Amino acid sequence: MRSPKNKFYLGIATFVALILGFWLVRDIVATVRGKSQGADSGAARPYLQFDRPNLPSKAPWRHNSRRAPGIDEILFGLPGERIIRFDGEKDYRDFLSRIGNSKLRLLGRLDGLRAVRVGFDNREDLDGLLDDESAPNFRVSIPDLPQVGAQPGAIGFGRTTLEWLGITSDNSGWGEGVRIAMLDTGVGQHETLGTRVRQIDLVSSSQPSSTEVHGHGTAVAALMVGRDGISQGIVPAANLLSIRIADQNGSSNSFLLAEGIVRAVDEGSQIINISMASYGDSLLVQDAVAYATEKQVLIVASAGNEGYTVPAYPAAYENVIAVGAVDAAGQHLDFSNTGDSIDVAAPGFEVLAAWPGGQYTSFTGTSAAAPLVAGALGAALTETQSGQLLPLQAQAILESNLNASGAPGHDPFYGGGTLDVDRMVNTHTDGRFDLAVASNWFEAPGPDEV
């Protein structure tokens, strides 16, 4: 039992702790918000270049574009970096001319979206060049190996992935003339990738050695354009543009992701695969997705492997095809993120894929599922009886030929259903009757309905 004196001291200590806590929180908030009072009145003002509302999100919640820094910036933003976007060419060029005389470091520029990536040592260094509406540069990474893990009894695909998708005949000529871009870790040497892969490196100006390239990108590439019969892709004859935006650890950021999307579009890609994700909602990435959408380029992205019900970006954006993962029994995998943002589910458990150095790996995660959907879209562009299609027509074929799974209608685990390439490429074949696969769903009656 505490004495009255001890209670008195304890009360004083509690009161002091509360006062200190209040001042500490106030200072942190003030620091994060930055100081706009002393900004130069002639400073260029950042803006949303496309002059439209934020891209709609398939997720049930979103932050407003203009908001005080929140927990997402604190947790997922890169410290000492900001992204700035400008209203017009004059403001953009004016900023570029003045930054050399400031304490800011120009880490990157994206002329097509009039955006820069800057580094700083102190937030006060931003004063005089811009206001406090600059945006964070969020971390982007390849999805971690599933920490949640697959449920007991999950069945791996191994070498049966193509057969499971309905590809049972020779597909070596599929995808001829199709241009697919991949934003990832780059591609290492492997015989299955042949000579149809072109590489652009946005991470390093020098060609990385084989030890500097994470194998993730090689595995993703093989699932689309592999052609050795062991790790056979869906569209082996397609042309793949590998844009390296992640280092050897699989780490990237919002600026490089946006730059990669714009570069892929400008290089003439019809489909972009992004087996990477972020939990920071970047306005610059929104701009890049909008740019791709205006050019009618399809973007496919992995949903993430954390087992979360919150959205991962860019998969959560309305104009991005978000892909979840299933096992060989067609069952949702527990590690695959869920929610309203999911559009389709595809194989994502122990899928045989290529690895640098002529090796192969058992590839698990939504990173494996996304390129299979991208490859299927490539197949729809060239292999249907309708002849050469436009990307948006291929997307419509994908969405109308999924195998129903889970609850009726759109499902938070499977989206519109599971991928079926056979149904897609034969959707308009004469004499072919489409027998879609559907899972049964029964809802038990309530006590008042019995």
XYZ file of C-alpha atoms in Angstrom:
450
model
C 0.000 0.000 0.000
C 1.426 3.381 -1.026
C 1.954 6.085 1.610
C 0.245 9.538 1.200
C 3.668 11.054 0.478
C 4.297 8.548 -2.331
C 0.855 9.250 -3.784
C 1.608 12.972 -3.750
C 4.923 12.499 -5.598
C 3.260 10.127 -8.058
C 0.594 12.733 -8.793
C 3.202 15.447 -9.369
C 5.159 13.142 -11.713
C 2.022 12.291 -13.694
C 1.128 15.968 -14.089
C 4.647 16.829 -15.298
C 4.579 13.905 -17.760
C 1.290 15.116 -19.220
C 2.636 18.648 -19.695
C 5.820 17.363 -21.350
C 3.789 15.035 -23.578
C 1.587 17.912 -24.735
C 4.560 20.088 -25.697
C 6.331 17.160 -27.388
C 3.328 16.291 -29.561
C 2.814 19.965 -30.438
C 6.433 20.288 -31.546
C 6.292 17.107 -33.630
C 3.160 18.233 -35.442
C 4.658 21.668 -36.067
C 7.829 20.120 -37.440
C 5.995 17.717 -39.744
C 3.753 20.445 -41.128
C 6.761 22.613 -41.909
C 6.965 26.385 -41.906
C 5.104 28.149 -44.662
C 4.921 31.544 -42.982
C 8.352 32.621 -44.174
C 8.019 31.270 -47.725
C 8.952 33.563 -50.577
C 5.779 35.156 -51.964
C 7.069 34.443 -55.458
C 7.621 30.732 -54.826
C 6.275 28.332 -57.448
C 3.162 26.565 -56.206
C 2.828 22.787 -56.632
C -0.267 21.556 -58.391
C -2.080 18.517 -59.778
C -1.048 18.769 -63.398
C -3.953 16.875 -64.948
C -6.396 19.393 -63.431
C -8.867 16.749 -62.370
C -10.045 15.219 -59.097
C -7.885 12.524 -57.581
C -8.166 9.170 -59.296
C -11.081 7.269 -57.794
C -10.066 4.400 -55.578
C -11.693 0.994 -55.442
C -10.958 0.957 -51.731
C -13.646 2.066 -49.237
C -11.553 4.907 -47.821
C -9.097 7.495 -49.028
C -7.474 10.629 -47.721
C -8.093 13.971 -49.371
C -5.289 15.179 -51.612
C -4.708 18.241 -49.423
C -4.167 17.053 -45.885
C -1.811 17.493 -42.982
C 0.892 14.813 -42.880
C -0.573 11.700 -41.360
C 0.537 8.329 -40.132
C 1.032 7.109 -43.727
C 3.684 9.766 -44.361
C 5.401 9.104 -41.046
C 5.470 5.336 -41.583
C 5.990 5.091 -45.340
C 7.575 8.373 -46.439
C 11.294 8.613 -47.156
C 12.885 10.991 -44.629
C 14.613 14.043 -46.053
C 12.808 13.871 -49.411
C 9.837 15.595 -51.040
C 8.119 15.481 -54.418
C 7.050 18.781 -55.992
C 4.744 19.191 -59.003
C 4.185 22.450 -60.866
C 1.295 24.205 -62.563
C 3.014 25.162 -65.763
C 6.255 25.079 -67.680
C 7.325 28.545 -66.515
C 7.025 27.696 -62.812
C 8.788 24.393 -63.395
C 11.725 25.937 -65.257
C 11.952 28.769 -62.744
C 12.306 26.284 -59.901
C 14.989 24.337 -61.766
C 16.952 27.539 -62.324
C 16.821 28.486 -58.636
C 17.457 25.154 -56.950
C 21.198 25.334 -57.638
C 21.472 28.317 -55.303
C 19.526 26.641 -52.518
C 20.334 23.964 -49.971
C 18.061 21.481 -51.718
C 19.442 18.559 -53.719
C 17.816 17.678 -57.036
C 17.468 13.879 -56.875
C 15.341 13.446 -59.967
C 13.150 15.226 -62.484
C 10.175 14.034 -64.497
C 9.623 16.571 -67.255
C 6.505 14.890 -68.637
C 4.636 15.495 -65.385
C 6.591 18.637 -64.415
C 7.748 17.055 -61.174
C 10.980 16.928 -59.203
C 12.326 14.825 -56.383
C 14.352 16.865 -53.904
C 16.427 16.039 -50.866
C 17.056 18.253 -47.853
C 18.772 18.156 -44.477
C 16.350 20.484 -42.684
C 12.739 21.260 -43.486
C 13.597 24.950 -43.241
C 15.631 24.483 -46.432
C 12.339 24.175 -48.317
C 11.340 27.719 -47.393
C 11.729 30.267 -50.144
C 11.363 27.771 -52.975
C 7.989 26.163 -52.310
C 5.104 26.142 -49.895
C 4.155 23.347 -47.505
C 2.013 21.498 -50.047
C 4.867 19.433 -51.430
C 4.206 15.711 -51.211
C 6.083 12.873 -49.527
C 8.084 10.357 -51.516
C 6.708 7.040 -50.321
C 8.545 3.760 -50.071
C 7.652 1.223 -52.763
C 8.904 -2.347 -52.653
C 8.444 -5.813 -54.031
C 5.915 -7.558 -51.782
C 7.644 -9.312 -48.923
C 7.630 -13.070 -48.830
C 4.287 -13.902 -47.244
C 4.560 -13.441 -43.487
C 1.015 -14.616 -42.861
C 1.751 -17.819 -44.745
C -0.552 -20.000 -46.762
C -3.217 -21.951 -44.948
C -2.547 -25.625 -44.158
C -3.372 -27.821 -47.107
C -2.692 -25.182 -49.769
C -1.691 -26.834 -53.041
C 1.225 -25.552 -55.093
C 1.282 -25.201 -58.881
C 4.797 -26.288 -59.768
C 4.957 -26.765 -63.546
C 1.170 -27.050 -63.965
C 0.376 -23.326 -64.090
C -0.294 -23.063 -67.831
C -2.415 -26.199 -67.834
C -4.398 -24.876 -64.871
C -5.085 -21.709 -66.859
C -6.352 -23.788 -69.789
C -3.279 -23.543 -72.029
C -2.806 -27.139 -73.174
C -1.429 -26.673 -76.697
C 1.639 -24.985 -78.162
C 1.631 -21.297 -77.205
C 5.164 -20.452 -78.334
C 3.859 -17.963 -80.909
C 1.454 -16.168 -78.594
C 1.921 -12.432 -78.146
C 3.678 -11.679 -81.431
C 3.877 -7.896 -81.757
C 2.578 -7.232 -78.232
C 4.599 -4.782 -76.128
C 4.574 -5.406 -72.372
C 6.507 -3.334 -69.839
C 7.573 -4.551 -66.427
C 8.507 -2.204 -63.561
C 10.613 -4.247 -61.189
C 14.153 -5.105 -60.097
C 15.510 -5.660 -63.590
C 16.206 -8.951 -65.328
C 19.177 -11.260 -64.844
C 20.646 -13.637 -67.396
C 18.493 -16.674 -68.160
C 18.059 -18.719 -71.326
C 14.275 -18.764 -71.008
C 14.089 -15.019 -71.691
C 15.812 -15.158 -75.070
C 16.455 -11.930 -76.961
C 13.044 -10.260 -76.770
C 13.830 -8.396 -73.550
C 15.025 -4.780 -73.627
C 16.169 -3.126 -70.413
C 16.049 0.441 -69.095
C 17.648 1.219 -65.733
C 16.225 4.134 -63.731
C 18.163 3.194 -60.584
C 21.744 3.280 -61.822
C 23.458 4.870 -64.802
C 25.774 1.865 -65.106
C 24.704 -1.634 -66.069
C 24.270 -3.617 -62.821
C 26.126 -6.888 -62.424
C 24.255 -10.146 -61.932
C 24.832 -9.893 -58.179
C 23.219 -6.438 -58.124
C 19.949 -7.575 -59.696
C 17.350 -9.068 -57.388
C 15.884 -12.263 -58.859
C 12.311 -11.082 -58.384
C 12.207 -9.330 -61.767
C 13.602 -12.356 -63.591
C 10.867 -14.571 -62.146
C 8.150 -12.054 -63.044
C 9.479 -11.721 -66.601
C 9.574 -15.478 -67.156
C 5.906 -15.879 -66.238
C 5.058 -13.524 -69.094
C 7.606 -14.253 -71.838
C 9.557 -17.364 -70.731
C 10.128 -19.748 -73.641
C 12.243 -22.732 -72.562
C 9.407 -25.170 -71.816
C 10.352 -25.351 -68.144
C 9.328 -21.882 -67.062
C 7.085 -21.187 -70.043
C 5.338 -17.831 -70.118
C 1.865 -17.084 -71.429
C 3.089 -14.899 -74.325
C 6.613 -16.092 -75.224
C 6.607 -14.159 -78.512
C 5.814 -10.787 -76.924
C 8.377 -8.013 -76.601
C 9.210 -7.218 -72.978
C 10.518 -3.868 -71.791
C 12.122 -4.319 -68.372
C 12.316 -0.984 -66.552
C 14.414 -1.275 -63.419
C 12.996 0.897 -60.643
C 14.132 -1.152 -57.623
C 17.585 -1.859 -56.220
C 19.110 -5.209 -55.298
C 17.040 -5.224 -52.108
C 13.790 -4.726 -54.000
C 13.371 -1.175 -52.679
C 12.033 1.760 -54.684
C 9.910 4.878 -54.189
C 6.910 6.757 -55.551
C 8.980 8.989 -57.824
C 10.713 6.094 -59.578
C 7.405 4.246 -59.888
C 5.772 7.246 -61.564
C 8.822 7.762 -63.775
C 8.694 4.111 -64.793
C 5.013 4.291 -65.731
C 5.545 7.383 -67.875
C 8.611 5.858 -69.537
C 6.734 2.635 -70.300
C 3.895 4.574 -71.933
C 6.264 6.756 -73.949
C 8.119 3.660 -75.178
C 4.893 2.346 -76.727
C 3.938 -0.315 -74.184
C 0.374 -1.631 -74.328
C 0.427 -3.356 -70.935
C 2.411 -2.519 -67.791
C 2.982 -5.054 -65.018
C 3.843 -3.780 -61.533
C 4.563 -6.556 -59.039
C 5.367 -3.933 -56.417
C 3.325 -2.020 -53.870
C 3.232 0.859 -51.414
C 0.931 1.811 -48.573
C 1.436 5.504 -49.280
C -1.078 7.135 -51.627
C 1.124 9.240 -53.920
C -0.377 12.067 -55.964
C 2.468 11.788 -58.458
C 1.729 8.098 -59.036
C -1.910 9.088 -59.521
C -0.760 11.492 -62.232
C 1.278 8.751 -63.903
C -1.634 6.287 -63.825
C -3.893 8.976 -65.302
C -1.316 9.548 -68.047
C -1.305 5.829 -68.894
C -5.103 5.706 -68.835
C -5.353 8.627 -71.264
C -3.039 6.733 -73.623
C -5.192 3.568 -73.214
C -2.359 1.591 -71.649
C -3.392 -1.146 -69.206
C -1.731 -1.384 -65.790
C -1.733 -4.628 -63.792
C -0.517 -4.598 -60.173
C -0.094 -7.084 -57.344
C -2.382 -6.694 -54.334
C 0.305 -7.408 -51.711
C 1.231 -10.310 -49.439
C 0.541 -8.965 -45.949
C -2.957 -10.384 -45.529
C -4.300 -6.851 -45.046
C -7.771 -5.555 -45.824
C -6.461 -2.047 -46.532
C -5.489 -0.999 -50.058
C -2.012 -1.191 -51.516
C -1.083 1.257 -54.246
C -1.119 1.430 -57.206
C -3.410 -1.639 -57.180
C -6.140 0.286 -55.340
C -6.634 2.876 -58.084
C -9.722 2.546 -60.256
C -7.800 2.297 -63.522
C -5.387 -0.386 -62.309
C -6.164 -4.119 -62.468
C -5.479 -5.425 -58.945
C -4.531 -9.100 -58.682
C -4.898 -11.423 -55.702
C -3.542 -14.964 -55.379
C -5.061 -18.460 -55.259
C -3.598 -21.950 -54.888
C -3.964 -24.865 -57.322
C -7.317 -25.760 -55.749
C -8.579 -22.288 -56.634
C -8.710 -21.260 -52.989
C -7.852 -17.766 -51.794
C -4.473 -17.678 -50.072
C -4.506 -16.160 -46.600
C -1.507 -13.915 -47.252
C -3.112 -12.271 -50.297
C -4.494 -8.820 -49.472
C -8.255 -8.482 -49.766
C -10.863 -5.768 -50.169
C -12.911 -3.861 -52.700
C -9.786 -3.061 -54.707
C -9.294 -6.673 -55.886
C -10.285 -7.237 -59.534
C -9.123 -10.762 -60.313
C -7.317 -13.711 -58.698
C -4.609 -15.816 -60.356
C -2.086 -18.555 -59.463
C 0.258 -17.392 -56.717
C 1.516 -20.395 -54.752
C 4.706 -22.314 -55.545
C 4.671 -21.370 -59.223
C 7.776 -22.553 -61.075
C 9.657 -19.541 -62.433
C 13.117 -18.621 -63.702
C 15.837 -17.184 -61.465
C 19.107 -15.464 -62.460
C 22.052 -17.642 -63.341
C 20.037 -20.266 -65.206
C 18.254 -21.367 -62.067
C 14.577 -21.854 -61.218
C 12.550 -21.042 -58.147
C 9.235 -21.853 -56.521
C 7.600 -18.426 -56.730
C 4.897 -17.551 -54.189
C 2.899 -14.349 -53.781
C 0.744 -11.851 -55.611
C 3.943 -10.910 -57.462
C 3.528 -14.184 -59.353
C -0.201 -13.720 -59.910
C 0.035 -10.256 -61.512
C 2.297 -11.144 -64.487
C 0.038 -14.075 -65.340
C -2.842 -11.626 -65.723
C -0.642 -9.261 -67.742
C 0.355 -12.172 -69.971
C -3.281 -13.201 -70.374
C -4.140 -9.692 -71.546
C -1.308 -9.956 -74.057
C -2.734 -13.238 -75.313
C -6.173 -11.663 -75.706
C -4.656 -8.946 -77.892
C -3.526 -11.448 -80.529
C -5.020 -14.908 -79.989
C -8.805 -14.414 -79.993
C -10.864 -15.100 -83.104
C -11.724 -11.400 -83.191
C -8.274 -10.621 -84.548
C -6.035 -7.825 -83.311
C -7.687 -6.025 -80.400
C -7.113 -2.796 -78.536
C -5.945 -3.007 -74.901
C -9.317 -1.899 -73.500
C -11.030 -4.600 -75.557
C -8.634 -7.168 -74.113
C -9.508 -5.977 -70.615
C -13.218 -6.404 -71.373
C -12.563 -9.982 -72.523
C -10.624 -10.667 -69.320
C -13.404 -9.349 -67.107
C -16.186 -11.213 -68.923
C -14.410 -14.581 -68.945
C -13.371 -15.060 -65.329
C -14.400 -18.151 -63.407
C -16.829 -17.153 -60.678
C -15.427 -17.713 -57.200
C -16.504 -16.833 -53.683
C -19.657 -14.840 -53.016
C -21.940 -13.898 -55.931
C -20.865 -10.733 -57.715
C -17.699 -8.882 -56.801
C -15.890 -10.645 -53.991
C -13.244 -9.119 -51.669
C -11.079 -12.245 -52.008
C -11.367 -13.013 -55.735
C -12.650 -9.769 -57.247
C -14.626 -10.692 -60.355
C -13.284 -14.257 -60.320
C -10.237 -16.372 -61.142
C -8.223 -16.156 -64.345
C -9.059 -18.545 -67.216
C -6.919 -17.970 -70.302
C -8.625 -20.711 -72.314
C -11.995 -18.977 -71.990
C -10.434 -15.652 -72.931
C -8.745 -16.706 -76.159
C -11.708 -18.850 -77.275
C -14.417 -16.380 -76.340
C -15.519 -15.905 -79.966
C -14.589 -19.307 -81.383
C -17.327 -20.784 -83.580
C -18.814 -24.005 -82.246
C -17.205 -23.490 -78.852
C -19.640 -23.552 -75.926
C -18.404 -21.737 -72.863
C -18.881 -23.739 -69.677
C -17.661 -21.414 -66.972
C -16.416 -22.791 -63.690
C -18.295 -21.524 -60.658
C -18.008 -22.266 -56.990
C -21.155 -22.860 -54.995
C -22.201 -20.317 -52.396
C -24.889 -20.984 -49.841
C -25.932 -18.515 -47.188
C -27.516 -20.057 -44.133
C -31.004 -18.690 -43.374
C -31.426 -16.502 -40.330
C -33.498 -17.597 -37.333
C -36.516 -15.654 -38.618
C -36.315 -17.266 -42.057
C -36.484 -20.920 -41.006
